[in-house]
Coordinates of C-alpha atoms in Angstrom, one line a residue:
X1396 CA 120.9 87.4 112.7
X1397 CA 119.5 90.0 109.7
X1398 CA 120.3 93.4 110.7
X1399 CA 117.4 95.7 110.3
X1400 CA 117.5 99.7 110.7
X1401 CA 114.6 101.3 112.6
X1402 CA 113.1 104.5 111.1
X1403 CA 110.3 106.2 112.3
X1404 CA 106.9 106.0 110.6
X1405 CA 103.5 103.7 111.4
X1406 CA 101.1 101.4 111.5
X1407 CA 97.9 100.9 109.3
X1408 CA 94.5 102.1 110.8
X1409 CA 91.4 103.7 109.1
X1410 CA 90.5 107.2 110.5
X1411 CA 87.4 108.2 113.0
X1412 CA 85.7 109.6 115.1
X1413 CA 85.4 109.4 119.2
X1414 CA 82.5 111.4 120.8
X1415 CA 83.2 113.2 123.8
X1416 CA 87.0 114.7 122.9
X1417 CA 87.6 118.2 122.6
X1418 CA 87.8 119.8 118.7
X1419 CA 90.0 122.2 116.7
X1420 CA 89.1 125.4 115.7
X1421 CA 92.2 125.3 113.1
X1422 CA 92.0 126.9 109.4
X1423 CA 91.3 123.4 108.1
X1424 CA 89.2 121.7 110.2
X1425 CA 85.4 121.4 109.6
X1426 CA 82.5 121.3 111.4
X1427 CA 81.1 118.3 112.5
X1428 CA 77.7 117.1 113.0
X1429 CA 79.0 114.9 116.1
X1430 CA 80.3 116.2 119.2
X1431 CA 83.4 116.5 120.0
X1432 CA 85.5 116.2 116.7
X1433 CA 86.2 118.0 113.3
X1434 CA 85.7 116.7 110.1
X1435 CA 87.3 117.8 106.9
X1436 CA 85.2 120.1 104.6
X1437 CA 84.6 119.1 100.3
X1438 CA 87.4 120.8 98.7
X1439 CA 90.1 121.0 101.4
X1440 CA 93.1 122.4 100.3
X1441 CA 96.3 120.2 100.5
X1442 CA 98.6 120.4 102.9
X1443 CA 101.8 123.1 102.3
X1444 CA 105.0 122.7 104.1
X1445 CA 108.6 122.4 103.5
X1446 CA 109.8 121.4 99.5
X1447 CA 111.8 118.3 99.6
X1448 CA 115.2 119.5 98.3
X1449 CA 116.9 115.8 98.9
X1450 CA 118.4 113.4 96.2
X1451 CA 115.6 111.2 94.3
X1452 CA 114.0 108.5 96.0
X1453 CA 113.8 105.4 93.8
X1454 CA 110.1 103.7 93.5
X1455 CA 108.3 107.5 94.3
X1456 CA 107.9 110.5 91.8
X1457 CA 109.9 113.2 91.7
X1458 CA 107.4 115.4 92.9
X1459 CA 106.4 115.1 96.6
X1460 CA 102.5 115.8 96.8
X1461 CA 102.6 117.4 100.3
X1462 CA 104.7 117.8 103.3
X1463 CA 104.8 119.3 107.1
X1464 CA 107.4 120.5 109.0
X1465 CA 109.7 118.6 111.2
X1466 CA 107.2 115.6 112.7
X1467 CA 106.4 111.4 112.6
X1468 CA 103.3 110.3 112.3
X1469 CA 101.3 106.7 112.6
X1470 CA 100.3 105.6 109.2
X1471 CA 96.3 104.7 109.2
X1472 CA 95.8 103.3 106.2
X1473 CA 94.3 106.3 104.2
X1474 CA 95.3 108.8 106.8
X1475 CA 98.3 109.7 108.7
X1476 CA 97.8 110.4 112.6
X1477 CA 100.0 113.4 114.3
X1478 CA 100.3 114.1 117.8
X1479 CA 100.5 118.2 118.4
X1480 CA 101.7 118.7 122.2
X1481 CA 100.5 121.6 124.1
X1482 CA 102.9 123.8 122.5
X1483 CA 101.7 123.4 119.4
X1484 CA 104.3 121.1 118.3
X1485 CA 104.3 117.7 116.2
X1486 CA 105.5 115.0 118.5
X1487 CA 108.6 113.7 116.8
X1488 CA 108.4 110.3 118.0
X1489 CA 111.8 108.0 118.9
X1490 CA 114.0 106.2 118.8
X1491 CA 112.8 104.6 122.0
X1492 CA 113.5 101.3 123.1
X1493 CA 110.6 99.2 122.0
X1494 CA 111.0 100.7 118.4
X1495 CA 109.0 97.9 115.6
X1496 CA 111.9 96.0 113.8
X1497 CA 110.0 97.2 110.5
X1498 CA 111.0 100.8 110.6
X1499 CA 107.8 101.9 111.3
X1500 CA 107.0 104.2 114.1
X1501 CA 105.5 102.5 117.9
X1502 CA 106.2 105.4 119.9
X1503 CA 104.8 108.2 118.6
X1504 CA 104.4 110.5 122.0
X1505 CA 105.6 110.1 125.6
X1506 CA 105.5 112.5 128.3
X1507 CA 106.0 112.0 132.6
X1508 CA 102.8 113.2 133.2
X1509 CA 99.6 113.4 131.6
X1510 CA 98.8 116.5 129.6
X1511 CA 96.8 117.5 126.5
X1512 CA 97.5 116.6 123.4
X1513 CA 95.9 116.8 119.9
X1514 CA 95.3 114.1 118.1
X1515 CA 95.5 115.2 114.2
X1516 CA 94.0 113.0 111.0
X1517 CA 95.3 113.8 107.3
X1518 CA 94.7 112.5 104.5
X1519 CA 97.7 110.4 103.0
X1520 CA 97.1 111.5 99.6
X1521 CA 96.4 115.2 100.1
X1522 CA 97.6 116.3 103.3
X1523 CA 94.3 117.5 104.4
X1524 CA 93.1 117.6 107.8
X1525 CA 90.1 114.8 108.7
X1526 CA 89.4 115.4 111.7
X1527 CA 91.4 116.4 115.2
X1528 CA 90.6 115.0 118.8
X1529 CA 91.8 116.6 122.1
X1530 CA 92.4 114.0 124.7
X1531 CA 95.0 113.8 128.0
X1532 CA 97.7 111.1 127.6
X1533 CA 101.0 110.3 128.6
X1534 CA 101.2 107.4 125.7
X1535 CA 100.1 107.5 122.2
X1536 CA 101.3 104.3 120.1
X1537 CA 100.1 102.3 117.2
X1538 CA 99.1 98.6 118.2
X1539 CA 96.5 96.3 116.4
X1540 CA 93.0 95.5 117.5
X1541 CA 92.0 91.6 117.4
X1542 CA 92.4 89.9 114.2
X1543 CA 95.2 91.9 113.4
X1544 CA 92.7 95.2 113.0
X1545 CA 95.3 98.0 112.8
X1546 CA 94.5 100.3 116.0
X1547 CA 96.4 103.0 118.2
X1548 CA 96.2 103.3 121.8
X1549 CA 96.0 105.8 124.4
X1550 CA 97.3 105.8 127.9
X1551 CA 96.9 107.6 131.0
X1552 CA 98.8 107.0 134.0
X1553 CA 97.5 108.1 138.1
X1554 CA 99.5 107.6 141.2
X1555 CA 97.7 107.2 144.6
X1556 CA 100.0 107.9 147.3
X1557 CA 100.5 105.8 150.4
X1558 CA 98.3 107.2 153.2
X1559 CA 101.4 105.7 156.1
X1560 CA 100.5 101.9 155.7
X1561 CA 99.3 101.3 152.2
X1562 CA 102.0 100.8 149.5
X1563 CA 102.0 103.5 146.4
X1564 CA 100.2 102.5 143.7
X1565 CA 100.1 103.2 139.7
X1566 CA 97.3 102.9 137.9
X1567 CA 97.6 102.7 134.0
X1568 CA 94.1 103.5 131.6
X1569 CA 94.2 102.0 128.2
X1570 CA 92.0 103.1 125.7
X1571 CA 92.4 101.6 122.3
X1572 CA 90.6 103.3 119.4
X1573 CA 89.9 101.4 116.1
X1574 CA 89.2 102.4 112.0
X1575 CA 86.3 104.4 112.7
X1576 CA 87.4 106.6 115.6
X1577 CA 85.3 104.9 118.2
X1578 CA 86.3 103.1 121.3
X1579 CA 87.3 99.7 121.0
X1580 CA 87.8 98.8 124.2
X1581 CA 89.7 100.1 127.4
X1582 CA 91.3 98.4 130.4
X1583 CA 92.9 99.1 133.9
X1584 CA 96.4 98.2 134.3
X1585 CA 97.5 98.4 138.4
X1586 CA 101.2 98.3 139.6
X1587 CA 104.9 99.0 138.0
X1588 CA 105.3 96.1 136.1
X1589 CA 106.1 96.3 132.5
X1590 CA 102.8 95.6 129.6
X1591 CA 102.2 95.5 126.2
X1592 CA 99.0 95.7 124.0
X1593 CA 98.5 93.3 121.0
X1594 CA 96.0 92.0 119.1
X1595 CA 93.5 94.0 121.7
X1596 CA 95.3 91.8 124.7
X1597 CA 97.5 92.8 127.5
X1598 CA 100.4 91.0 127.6
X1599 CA 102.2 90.4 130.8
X1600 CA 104.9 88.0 131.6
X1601 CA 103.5 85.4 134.2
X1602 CA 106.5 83.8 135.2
X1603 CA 109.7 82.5 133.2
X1604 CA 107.3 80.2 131.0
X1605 CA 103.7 82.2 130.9
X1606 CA 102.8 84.9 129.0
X1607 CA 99.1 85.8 130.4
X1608 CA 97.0 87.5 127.3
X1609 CA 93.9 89.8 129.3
X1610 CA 91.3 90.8 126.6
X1611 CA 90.9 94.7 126.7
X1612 CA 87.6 95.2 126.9
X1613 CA 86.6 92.1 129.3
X1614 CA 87.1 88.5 128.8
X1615 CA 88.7 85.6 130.5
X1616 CA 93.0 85.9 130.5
X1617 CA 94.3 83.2 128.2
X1618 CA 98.0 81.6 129.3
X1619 CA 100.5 81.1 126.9
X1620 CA 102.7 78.9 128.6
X1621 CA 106.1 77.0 126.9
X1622 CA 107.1 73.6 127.8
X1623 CA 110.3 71.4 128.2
X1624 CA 112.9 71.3 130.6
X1625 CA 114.4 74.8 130.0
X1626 CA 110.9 76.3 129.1
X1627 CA 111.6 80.0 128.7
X1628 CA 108.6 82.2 126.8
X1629 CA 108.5 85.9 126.8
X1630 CA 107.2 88.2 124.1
X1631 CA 109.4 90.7 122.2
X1632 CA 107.4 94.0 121.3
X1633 CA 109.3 95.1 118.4
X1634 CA 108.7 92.2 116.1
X1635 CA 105.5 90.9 117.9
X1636 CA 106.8 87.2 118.0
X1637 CA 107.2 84.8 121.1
X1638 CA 110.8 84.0 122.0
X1639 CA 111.2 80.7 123.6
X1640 CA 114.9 79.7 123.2
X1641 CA 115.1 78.1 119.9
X1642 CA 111.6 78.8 118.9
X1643 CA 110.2 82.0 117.4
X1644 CA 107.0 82.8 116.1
X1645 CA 104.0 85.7 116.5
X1646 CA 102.6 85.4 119.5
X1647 CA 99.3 86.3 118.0
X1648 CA 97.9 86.0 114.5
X1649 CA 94.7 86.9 113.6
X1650 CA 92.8 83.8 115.6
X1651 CA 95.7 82.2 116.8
X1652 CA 98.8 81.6 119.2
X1653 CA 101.7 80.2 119.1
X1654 CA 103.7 78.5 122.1
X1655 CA 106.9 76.5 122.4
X1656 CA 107.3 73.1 123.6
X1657 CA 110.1 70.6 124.3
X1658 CA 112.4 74.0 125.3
X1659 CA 115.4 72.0 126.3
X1660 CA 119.3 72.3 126.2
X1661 CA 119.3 68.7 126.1
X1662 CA 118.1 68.0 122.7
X1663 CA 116.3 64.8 123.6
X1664 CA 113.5 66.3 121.2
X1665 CA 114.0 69.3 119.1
X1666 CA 112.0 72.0 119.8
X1667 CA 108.3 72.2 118.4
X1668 CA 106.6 75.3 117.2
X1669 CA 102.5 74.8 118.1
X1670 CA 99.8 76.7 117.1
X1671 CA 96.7 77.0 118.8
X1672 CA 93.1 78.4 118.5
X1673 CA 93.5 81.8 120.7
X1674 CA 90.1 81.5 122.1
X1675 CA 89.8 77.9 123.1
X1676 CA 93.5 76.6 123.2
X1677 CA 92.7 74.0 121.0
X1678 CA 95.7 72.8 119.2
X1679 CA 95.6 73.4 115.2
X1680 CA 98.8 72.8 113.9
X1681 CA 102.8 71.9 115.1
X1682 CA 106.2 72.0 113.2
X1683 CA 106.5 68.2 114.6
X1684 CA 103.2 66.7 112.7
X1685 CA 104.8 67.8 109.3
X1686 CA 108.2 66.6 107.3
X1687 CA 110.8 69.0 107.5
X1688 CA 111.9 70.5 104.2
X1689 CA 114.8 68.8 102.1
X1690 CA 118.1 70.1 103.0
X1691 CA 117.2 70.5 106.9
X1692 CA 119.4 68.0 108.2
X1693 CA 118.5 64.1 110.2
X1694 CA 119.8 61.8 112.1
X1695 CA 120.0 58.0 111.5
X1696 CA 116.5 58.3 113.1
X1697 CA 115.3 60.7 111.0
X1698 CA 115.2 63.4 113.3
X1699 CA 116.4 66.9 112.6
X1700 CA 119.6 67.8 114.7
X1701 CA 118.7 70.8 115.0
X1702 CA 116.0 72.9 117.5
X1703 CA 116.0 75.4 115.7
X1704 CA 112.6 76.7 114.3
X1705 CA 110.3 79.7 113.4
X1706 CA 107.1 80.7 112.1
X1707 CA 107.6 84.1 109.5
X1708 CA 104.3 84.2 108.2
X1709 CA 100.5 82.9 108.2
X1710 CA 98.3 84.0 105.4
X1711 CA 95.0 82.6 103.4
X1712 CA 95.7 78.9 105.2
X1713 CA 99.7 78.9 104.7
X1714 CA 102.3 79.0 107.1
X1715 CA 105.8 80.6 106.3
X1716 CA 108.8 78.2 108.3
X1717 CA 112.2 78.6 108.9
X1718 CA 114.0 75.4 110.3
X1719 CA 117.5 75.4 111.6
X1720 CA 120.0 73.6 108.6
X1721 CA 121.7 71.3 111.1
X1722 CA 123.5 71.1 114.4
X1723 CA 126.5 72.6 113.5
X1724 CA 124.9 74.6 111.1
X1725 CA 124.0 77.1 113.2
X1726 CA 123.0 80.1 110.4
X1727 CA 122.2 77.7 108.0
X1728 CA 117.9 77.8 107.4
X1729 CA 115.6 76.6 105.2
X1730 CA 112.6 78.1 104.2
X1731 CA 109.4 76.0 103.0
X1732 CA 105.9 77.0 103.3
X1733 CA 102.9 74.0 104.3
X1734 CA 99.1 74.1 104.1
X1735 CA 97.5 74.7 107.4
X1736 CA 94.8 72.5 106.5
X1737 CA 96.8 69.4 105.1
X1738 CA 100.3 70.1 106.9
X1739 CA 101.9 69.3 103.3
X1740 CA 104.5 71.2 101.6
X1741 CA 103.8 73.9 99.1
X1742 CA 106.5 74.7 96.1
X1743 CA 110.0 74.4 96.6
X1744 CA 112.4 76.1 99.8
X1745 CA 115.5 78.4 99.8
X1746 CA 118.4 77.4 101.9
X1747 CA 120.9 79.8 102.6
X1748 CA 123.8 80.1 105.4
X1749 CA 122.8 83.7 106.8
X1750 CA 124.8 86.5 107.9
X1751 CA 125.3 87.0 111.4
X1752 CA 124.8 90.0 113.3
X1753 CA 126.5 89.5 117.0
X1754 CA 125.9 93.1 117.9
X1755 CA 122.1 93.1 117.4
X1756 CA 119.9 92.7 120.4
X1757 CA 116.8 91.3 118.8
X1758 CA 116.6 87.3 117.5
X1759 CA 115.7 87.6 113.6
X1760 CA 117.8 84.4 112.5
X1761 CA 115.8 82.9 109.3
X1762 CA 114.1 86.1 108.4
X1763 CA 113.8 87.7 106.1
X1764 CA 112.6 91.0 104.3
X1765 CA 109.4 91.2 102.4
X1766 CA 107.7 93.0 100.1
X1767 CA 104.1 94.8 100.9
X1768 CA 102.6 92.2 98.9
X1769 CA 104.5 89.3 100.6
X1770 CA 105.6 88.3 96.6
X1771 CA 108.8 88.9 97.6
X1772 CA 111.4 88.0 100.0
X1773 CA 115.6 89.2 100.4
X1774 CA 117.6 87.9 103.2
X1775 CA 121.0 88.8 104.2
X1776 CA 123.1 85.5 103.4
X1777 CA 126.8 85.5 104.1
X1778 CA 127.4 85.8 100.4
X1779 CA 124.9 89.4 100.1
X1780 CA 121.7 89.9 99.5
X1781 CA 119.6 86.9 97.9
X1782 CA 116.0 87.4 96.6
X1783 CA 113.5 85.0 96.6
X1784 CA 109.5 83.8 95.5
X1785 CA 107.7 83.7 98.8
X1786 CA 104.8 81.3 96.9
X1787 CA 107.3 78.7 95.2
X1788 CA 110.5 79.5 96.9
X1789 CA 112.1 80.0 93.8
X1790 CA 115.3 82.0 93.7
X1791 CA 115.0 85.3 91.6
X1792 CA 119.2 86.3 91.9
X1793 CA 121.3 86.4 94.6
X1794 CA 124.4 88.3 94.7
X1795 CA 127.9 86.8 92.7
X1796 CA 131.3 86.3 94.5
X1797 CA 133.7 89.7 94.3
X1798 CA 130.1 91.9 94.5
X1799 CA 130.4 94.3 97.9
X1800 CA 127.6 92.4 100.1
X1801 CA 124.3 94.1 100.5
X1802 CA 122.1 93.8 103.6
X1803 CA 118.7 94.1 102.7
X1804 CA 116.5 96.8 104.8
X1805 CA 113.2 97.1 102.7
X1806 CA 111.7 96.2 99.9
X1807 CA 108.6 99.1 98.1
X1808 CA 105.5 97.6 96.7
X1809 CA 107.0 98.3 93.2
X1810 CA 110.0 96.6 93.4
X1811 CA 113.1 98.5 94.7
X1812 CA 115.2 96.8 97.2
X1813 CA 116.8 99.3 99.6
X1814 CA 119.9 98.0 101.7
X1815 CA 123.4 98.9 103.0
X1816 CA 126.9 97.6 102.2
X1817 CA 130.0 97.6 104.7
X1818 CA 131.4 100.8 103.1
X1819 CA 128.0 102.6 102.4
X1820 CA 128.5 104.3 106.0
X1821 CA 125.1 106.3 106.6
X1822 CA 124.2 105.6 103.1
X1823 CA 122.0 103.2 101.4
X1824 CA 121.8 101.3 97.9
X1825 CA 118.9 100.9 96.0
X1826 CA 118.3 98.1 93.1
X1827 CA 115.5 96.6 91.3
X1828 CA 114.5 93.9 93.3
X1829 CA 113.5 91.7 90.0
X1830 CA 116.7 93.0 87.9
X1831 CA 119.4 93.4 90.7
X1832 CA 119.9 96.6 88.5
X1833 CA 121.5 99.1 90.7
X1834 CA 119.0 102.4 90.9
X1835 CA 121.1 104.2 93.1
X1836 CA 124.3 104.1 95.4
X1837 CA 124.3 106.4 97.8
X1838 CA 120.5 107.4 99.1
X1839 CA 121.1 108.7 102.5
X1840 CA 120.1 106.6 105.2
X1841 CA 117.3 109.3 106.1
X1842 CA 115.4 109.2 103.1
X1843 CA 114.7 105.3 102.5
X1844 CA 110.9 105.7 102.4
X1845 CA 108.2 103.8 104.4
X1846 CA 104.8 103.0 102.5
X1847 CA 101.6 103.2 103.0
X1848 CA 99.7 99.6 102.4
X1849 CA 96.4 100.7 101.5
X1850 CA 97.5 104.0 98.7
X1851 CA 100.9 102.7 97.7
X1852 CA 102.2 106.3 98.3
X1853 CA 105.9 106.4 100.3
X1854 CA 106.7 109.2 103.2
X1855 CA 110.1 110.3 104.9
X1856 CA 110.6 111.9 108.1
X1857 CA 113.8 113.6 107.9
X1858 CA 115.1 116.9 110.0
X1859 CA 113.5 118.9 107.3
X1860 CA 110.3 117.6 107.4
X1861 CA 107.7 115.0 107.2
X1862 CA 107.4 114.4 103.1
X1863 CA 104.9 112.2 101.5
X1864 CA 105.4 111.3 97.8
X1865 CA 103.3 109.4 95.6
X1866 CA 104.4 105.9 94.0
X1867 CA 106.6 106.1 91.0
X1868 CA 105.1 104.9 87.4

């Protein structure tokens, strides 16, 4: 499996506004013309915290262009949401269990009980404070909205205690807030039993095969169930995909779903990725209605001997696959990408015999890192770090025999690589991800930047503070 660090830092949403929630009175919030919120005046100053004093971080200037102290934050796009706790203090986020693969933070504030907290917009370029809302939670996370609309969610959790005969009960409200501040939609979850929200659904496991999808906001639950005679389907928060033995794909993307059939330990068919219209169930494309990639290996009846198969990407009509090399090729994959529309290949494939990972708790086999742009791929082969064209498959370097093996973390949306070697300890290497020119050797783990999609600029969280830099070049 590719090994992955987990840093704190976000998801993309736009900022807004929700009526109704309490406002700041700080030095840089505004006035607002709604009730309930601030807004940032014309002219706000930038933010002024800490000075980065670290090494140089390759792919951002030199100069950072604002910072705060000690704190992680969700990244919305154009703004960065804080949490400030009663105390005054930034919420400094994880690690907690359920931490995204990507790096980027879930998480952001937990408490046993509800309280108040402050919910705090700035700008990503400037710092600035947008607007802040006051609202009780025990739960503040990023999520998406339907359609993969980045989001955050709100939660706020009641007890009603047993009156002698009745049971205890929990009662869970989820509030999810999209781009422009306003409610999306909210939902009641009852009982103990452990939920996630995705793509503006509750996920909840149904039974070993069933995953039931409840629309937040009202709507009919949708079933996601996995077939064969070892059907297993659950749903693994920290890389959004479905897990169903030897299958692995998002469970949701944009209008679709993904499910798993022939889940068997038998291998009487190999197991087949299906993807299905999310409102109506409708089937609209499998791994078994197209031909397998060369170098995936068949039997005399042309079938692969291996189940092993996942789903990395889909994009403008393409889907992204990974199929298992063979049987006893069991970190061997081969990537190809097909047309939704006429199941046919597009471009070449990589094939590589991947790294593996048996301390990691999280499936990853076949993936690989990407760049922001999804131009660019580098996956963790047994021989290091191999970089390749996500449109053509077409291999751009991988790394030469008596080269210490790099494990690739992260790749910037100008081209530096970030990843770790066996003897880089809590350090990290960065090299041009075009070049394999070595930028530098010894970045501590700390400061490998997360980016924000929508400005390009990178941000660190570090125990000196939360630094935001803008892109180098």
């Amino acid at each position: 499996m590719n090994k992955y660090t987990v840093m704190a830092a976000g998801l993309v949403l736009s900022l807004g506004l929700v009526a109704g929630c309490g406002s700041s009175d700080g030095p840089e919030a505004g006035n607002s013309s709604e009730k309930g919120a601030s807004a940032t005046p014309k002219g706000a100053p930038k933010a002024e915290g800490p000075v980065y004093r670290g090494p140089a971080i390759p792919g951002l200037a030199d100069k950072q262009a604002w910072s705060l102290p000690r704190a992680d934050a969700i990244d919305l796009g154009d703004a960065f949401l804080f949490v400030k706790t009663g105390a005054g203090e930034y919420a400094a986020g994880g690690p907690y269990k359920d931490d995204p693969l990507d790096g980027t933070t879930g998480l952001l504030h937990s408490s046993d009980q509800p309280g108040p907290v402050t919910l705090e917009f700035r700008d990503v370029k400037t710092g600035a404070v947008r607007k802040t809302l006051k609202v009780t939670a025990d739960h503040v996370a990023a999520t998406t909205w339907r359609d993969g609309v980045p989001a955050f969610e709100v939660r706020t959790s009641s007890t009603t205690e047993s009156d002698g005969l009745s049971a205890e009960g929990t009662t869970t409200t989820i509030t999810v807030y999209g781009s422009d501040g306003a409610e999306l939609g909210k939902a009641e979850h009852k009982g103990d039993t452990p939920f996630h929200v995705h793509e503006g659904h509750l996920i909840e496991q149904a039974d070993q095969a069933t995953l039931q999808l409840t629309p937040i906001g009202g709507g009919q639950p949708r079933k996601v169930t996995c077939g064969g005679l070892q059907a297993s389907c659950s749903f693994d928060p920290r890389n959004k995909d479905i897990d169903g033995g030897q299958g692995h794909a998002p469970l949701i993307t944009g209008k679709y779903t993904f499910h798993v059939n022939n889940g068997s330990t038998y291998e009487t068919d190999p197991e087949e990725l299906v993807m299905s219209d999310l409102a109506t169930g409708a089937k609209v494309w499998s791994s078994a209605d197209v031909t397998p990639p060369k170098g995936v290996e068949l039997d005399d009846k042309g079938v692969r001997t291996s189940g092993s198969i996942r789903v990395l990407d889909v994009r403008d009509g393409r889907i992204l696959t990974a199929w298992g090399g063979g049987a006893f090729l069991t970190d061997t994959w081969v990537t190809a990408t097909y047309d939704l529309a006429s199941g046919k290949q597009i471009g070449g494939s990589t094939r590589y015999a991947y790294a593996d990972f048996p301390g990691d708790t999280i499936n990853t086999e076949g993936s690989s890192v990407f760049s922001p742009d999804h131009q660019l791929a580098a996956a963790a082969t047994e021989k290091g770090a191999a970089v390749w064209q996500v449109a053509d498959g077409k291999e751009v370097w991988v790394q030469k025999e008596g080269e210490k093996l790099m494990t690739p973390l992260r790749l910037s949306p100008n081209g530096v690589l970030y990843g770790t070697t066996e003897e880089s300890d809590d350090t990290v290497l960065a090299v041009d991800a075009r070049t394999k020119k070595v930028l530098v050797k010894d970045l501590p783990s700390d400061n490998v930047p997360l980016f924000s999609k929508a400005s390009g600029y990178g941000y660190v969280s570090t125990d000196a503070g939360f630094f935001v830099f803008p892109s180098a070049g």
